[in-house]
C-alpha positions as CSV (number, residue, x, y, z in Angstrom):
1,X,130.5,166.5,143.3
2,X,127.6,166.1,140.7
3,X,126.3,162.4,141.3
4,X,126.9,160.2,137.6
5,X,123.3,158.9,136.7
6,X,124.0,155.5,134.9
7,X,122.3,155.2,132.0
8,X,120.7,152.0,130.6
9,X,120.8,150.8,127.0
10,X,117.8,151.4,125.6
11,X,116.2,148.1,124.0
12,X,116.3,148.7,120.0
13,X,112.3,148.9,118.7
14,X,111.4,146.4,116.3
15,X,110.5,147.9,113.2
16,X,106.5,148.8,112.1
17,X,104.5,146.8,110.0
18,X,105.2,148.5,107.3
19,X,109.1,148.6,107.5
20,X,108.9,144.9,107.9
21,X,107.0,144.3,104.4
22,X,109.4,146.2,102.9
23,X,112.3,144.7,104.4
24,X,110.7,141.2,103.5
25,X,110.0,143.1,99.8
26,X,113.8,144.1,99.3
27,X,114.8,140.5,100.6
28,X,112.5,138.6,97.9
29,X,113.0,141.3,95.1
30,X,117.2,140.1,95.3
31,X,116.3,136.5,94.8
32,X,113.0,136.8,92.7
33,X,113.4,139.4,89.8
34,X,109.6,138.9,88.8
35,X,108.2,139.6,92.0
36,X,107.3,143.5,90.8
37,X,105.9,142.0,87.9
38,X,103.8,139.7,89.8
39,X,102.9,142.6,92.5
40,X,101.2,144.7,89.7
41,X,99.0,142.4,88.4
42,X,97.6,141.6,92.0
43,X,96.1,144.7,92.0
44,X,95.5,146.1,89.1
45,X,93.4,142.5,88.1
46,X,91.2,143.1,91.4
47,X,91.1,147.2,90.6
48,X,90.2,146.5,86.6
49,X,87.3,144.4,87.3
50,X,85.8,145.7,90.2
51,X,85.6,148.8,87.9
52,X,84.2,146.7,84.9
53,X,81.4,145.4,87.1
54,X,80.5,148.6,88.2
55,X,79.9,150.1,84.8
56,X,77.8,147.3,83.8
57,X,75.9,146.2,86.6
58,X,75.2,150.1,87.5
59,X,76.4,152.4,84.9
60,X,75.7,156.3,85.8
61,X,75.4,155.4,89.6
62,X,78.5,157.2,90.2
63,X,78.3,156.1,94.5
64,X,78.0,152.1,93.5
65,X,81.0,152.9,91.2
66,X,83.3,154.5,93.9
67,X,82.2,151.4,96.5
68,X,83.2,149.2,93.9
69,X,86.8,151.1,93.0
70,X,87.0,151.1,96.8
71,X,86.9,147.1,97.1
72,X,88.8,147.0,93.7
73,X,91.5,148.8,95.6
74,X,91.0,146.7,99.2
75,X,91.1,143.1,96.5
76,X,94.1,144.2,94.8
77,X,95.9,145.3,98.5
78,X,95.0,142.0,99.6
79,X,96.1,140.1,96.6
80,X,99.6,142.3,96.6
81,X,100.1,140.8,100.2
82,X,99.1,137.3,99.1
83,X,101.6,137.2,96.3
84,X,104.1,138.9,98.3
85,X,103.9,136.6,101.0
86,X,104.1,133.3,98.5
87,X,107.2,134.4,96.8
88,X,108.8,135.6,99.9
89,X,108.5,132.1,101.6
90,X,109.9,130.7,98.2
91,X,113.1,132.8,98.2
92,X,113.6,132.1,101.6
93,X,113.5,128.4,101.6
94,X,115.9,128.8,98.0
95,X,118.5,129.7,99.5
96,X,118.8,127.2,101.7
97,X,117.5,124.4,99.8
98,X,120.2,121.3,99.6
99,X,121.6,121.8,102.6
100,X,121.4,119.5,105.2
101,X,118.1,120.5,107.6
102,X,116.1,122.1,105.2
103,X,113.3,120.0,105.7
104,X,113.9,120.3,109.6
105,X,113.7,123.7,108.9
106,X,110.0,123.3,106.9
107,X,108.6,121.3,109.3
108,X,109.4,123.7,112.2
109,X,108.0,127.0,110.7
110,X,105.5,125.5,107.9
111,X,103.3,122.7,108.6
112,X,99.9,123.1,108.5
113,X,97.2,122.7,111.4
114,X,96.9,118.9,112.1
115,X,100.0,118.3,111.3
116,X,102.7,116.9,113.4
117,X,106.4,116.3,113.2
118,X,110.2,117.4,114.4
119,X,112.9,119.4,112.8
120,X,115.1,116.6,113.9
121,X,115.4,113.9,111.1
122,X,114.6,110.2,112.4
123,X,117.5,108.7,110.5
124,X,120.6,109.4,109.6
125,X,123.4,109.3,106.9
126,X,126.8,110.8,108.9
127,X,128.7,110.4,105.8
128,X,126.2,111.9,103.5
129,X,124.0,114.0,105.4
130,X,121.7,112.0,103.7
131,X,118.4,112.0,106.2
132,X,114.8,110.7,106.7
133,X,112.2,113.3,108.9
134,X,108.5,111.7,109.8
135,X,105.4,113.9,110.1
136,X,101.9,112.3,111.6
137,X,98.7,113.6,110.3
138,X,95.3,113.6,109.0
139,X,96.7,111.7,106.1
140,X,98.2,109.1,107.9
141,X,102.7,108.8,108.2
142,X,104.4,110.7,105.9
143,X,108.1,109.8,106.0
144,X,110.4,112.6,103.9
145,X,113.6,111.9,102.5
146,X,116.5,114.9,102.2
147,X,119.1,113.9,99.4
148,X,119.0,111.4,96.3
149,X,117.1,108.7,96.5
150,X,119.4,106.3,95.2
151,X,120.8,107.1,98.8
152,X,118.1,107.6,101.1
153,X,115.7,104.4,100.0
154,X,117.3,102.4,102.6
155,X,116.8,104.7,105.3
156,X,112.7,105.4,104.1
157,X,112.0,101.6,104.0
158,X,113.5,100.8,107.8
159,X,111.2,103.5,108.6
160,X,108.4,102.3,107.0
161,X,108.5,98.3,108.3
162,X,108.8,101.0,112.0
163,X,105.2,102.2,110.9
164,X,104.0,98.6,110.1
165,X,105.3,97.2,113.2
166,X,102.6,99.3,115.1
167,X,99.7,97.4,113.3
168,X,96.6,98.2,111.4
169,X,95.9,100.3,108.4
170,X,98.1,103.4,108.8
171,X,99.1,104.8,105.4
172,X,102.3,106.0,104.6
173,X,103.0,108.4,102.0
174,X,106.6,108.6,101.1
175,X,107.9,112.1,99.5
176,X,111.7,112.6,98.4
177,X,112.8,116.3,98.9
178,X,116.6,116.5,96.7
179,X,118.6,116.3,93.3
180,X,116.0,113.6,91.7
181,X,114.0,115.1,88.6
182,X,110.5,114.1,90.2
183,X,111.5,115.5,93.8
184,X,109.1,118.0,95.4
185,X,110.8,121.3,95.7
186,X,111.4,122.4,99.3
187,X,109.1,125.4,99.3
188,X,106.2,123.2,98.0
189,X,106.8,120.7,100.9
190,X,103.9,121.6,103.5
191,X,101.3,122.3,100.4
192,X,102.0,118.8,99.4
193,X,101.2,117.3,103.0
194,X,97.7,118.7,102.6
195,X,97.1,116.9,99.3
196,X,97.1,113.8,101.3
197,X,93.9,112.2,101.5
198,X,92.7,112.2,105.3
199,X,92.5,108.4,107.0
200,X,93.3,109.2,110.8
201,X,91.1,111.2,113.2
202,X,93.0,113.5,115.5
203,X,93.1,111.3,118.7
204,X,94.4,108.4,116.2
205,X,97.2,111.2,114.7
206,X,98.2,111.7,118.7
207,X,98.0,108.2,119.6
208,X,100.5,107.5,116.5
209,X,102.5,110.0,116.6
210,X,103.2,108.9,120.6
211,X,103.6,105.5,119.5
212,X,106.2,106.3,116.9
213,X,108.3,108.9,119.1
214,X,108.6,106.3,122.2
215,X,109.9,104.1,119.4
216,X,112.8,106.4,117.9
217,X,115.9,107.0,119.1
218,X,117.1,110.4,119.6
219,X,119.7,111.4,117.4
220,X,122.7,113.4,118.9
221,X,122.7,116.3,115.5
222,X,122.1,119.9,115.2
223,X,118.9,121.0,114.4
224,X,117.8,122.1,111.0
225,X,118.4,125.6,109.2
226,X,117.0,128.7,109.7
227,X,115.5,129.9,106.2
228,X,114.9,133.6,107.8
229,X,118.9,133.3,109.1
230,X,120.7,131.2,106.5
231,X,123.4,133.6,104.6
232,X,122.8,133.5,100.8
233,X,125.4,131.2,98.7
234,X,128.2,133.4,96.8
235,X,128.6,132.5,93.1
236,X,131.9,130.9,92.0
């Protein structure tokens, strides 16, 4: 009797590089309709110029002008992936944005080097979903409101007399992320916390940022969003 050899389920491979741009290209294309548009002039700005420079900077050399179509072609590559990336990130955090966590969901995947802070918020609306996050940096406290700020202004200025409480100079930079006219847009969030004029060293961002977390309480909600995972809205 022939012995059954089990077989085990081979692990899926993750997809190349290159299936993976153009997974992250088809994703951004159905949310951004310009993003072709936008694509084409990366390179063929880089291409056009490089090519412009090399006729007058060393016309008849026909060598200096194919090392300069070359690095044309290398600029415009690079500025196709640089665009592509930018409006990727931006339709990902659309579809998301206004729901409760998205700025959870920001701090845990965007902030910048030297940057500190938690997906969970550090107060709490449960009848609005109405929340406060903090981040600690170079810049000092930033304390981030998610939802109208006819709503949240209560929450943002108990957190701010927290900050004061610890004593000296600390600035604190408040920034409203909802509905309001003059609210930063959620994909702009983490560009905006490097805007913020340095005032703390790193041991004083640590020392802070310690200070501050021994002194919040841990609120029992789920974390933020995934942008990568969230499912798109349906129209009405």
């Amino acid at each position: 009797m022939a012995r059954s050899k089990d077989k085990s389920p081979r692990t899926p491979k993750e997809p190349g590089r290159l299936k993976q741009m153009w997974q992250v290209f088809q994703m951004t294309r159905r949310y951004d309709s310009n993003i072709v548009l936008f694509m084409i002039l990366a390179f063929v700005i880089p291409v056009a110029v490089s090519l412009l420079l090399a006729l007058l900077l060393s016309p008849g050399n026909v060598i200096t002008v194919v090392l300069w179509a070359v690095s044309g072609v290398l600029g415009g590559l690079l500025a196709m992936l640089i665009i592509l990336g930018r409006r990727a990130e931006k339709a990902a955090y659309s579809q998301i944005e206004g729901q409760p966590g998205a700025v959870g969901a920001v701090l845990r995947s965007s902030l910048k080097r030297g940057w500190v802070g938690s997906e969970m918020p550090v107060a709490v609306n449960g009848k609005t979903q109405d929340a406060v996050y903090r981040a600690v940096g170079r810049g000092g406290v930033v304390l981030i409101s998610e939802g109208p700020r006819t709503r949240t202004t209560r929450m943002v200025d108990e957190e701010r007399r927290m900050v004061t409480r610890l004593g000296g100079s600390i600035a604190v930079t408040v920034i409203s992320v909802g509905p309001d006219a003059d609210a930063v847009p959620l994909h702009k969030l983490a560009r905006r916390l490097t805007r913020i004029k340095p005032t703390l060293t790193k041991a004083e961002v640590l020392a802070v940022n310690n200070r501050l977390s021994s002194m919040t309480k841990k609120l029992p909600i789920p974390k933020g969003v995934d942008p990568m995972k969230a499912r798109p809205q349906r129209g009405n």
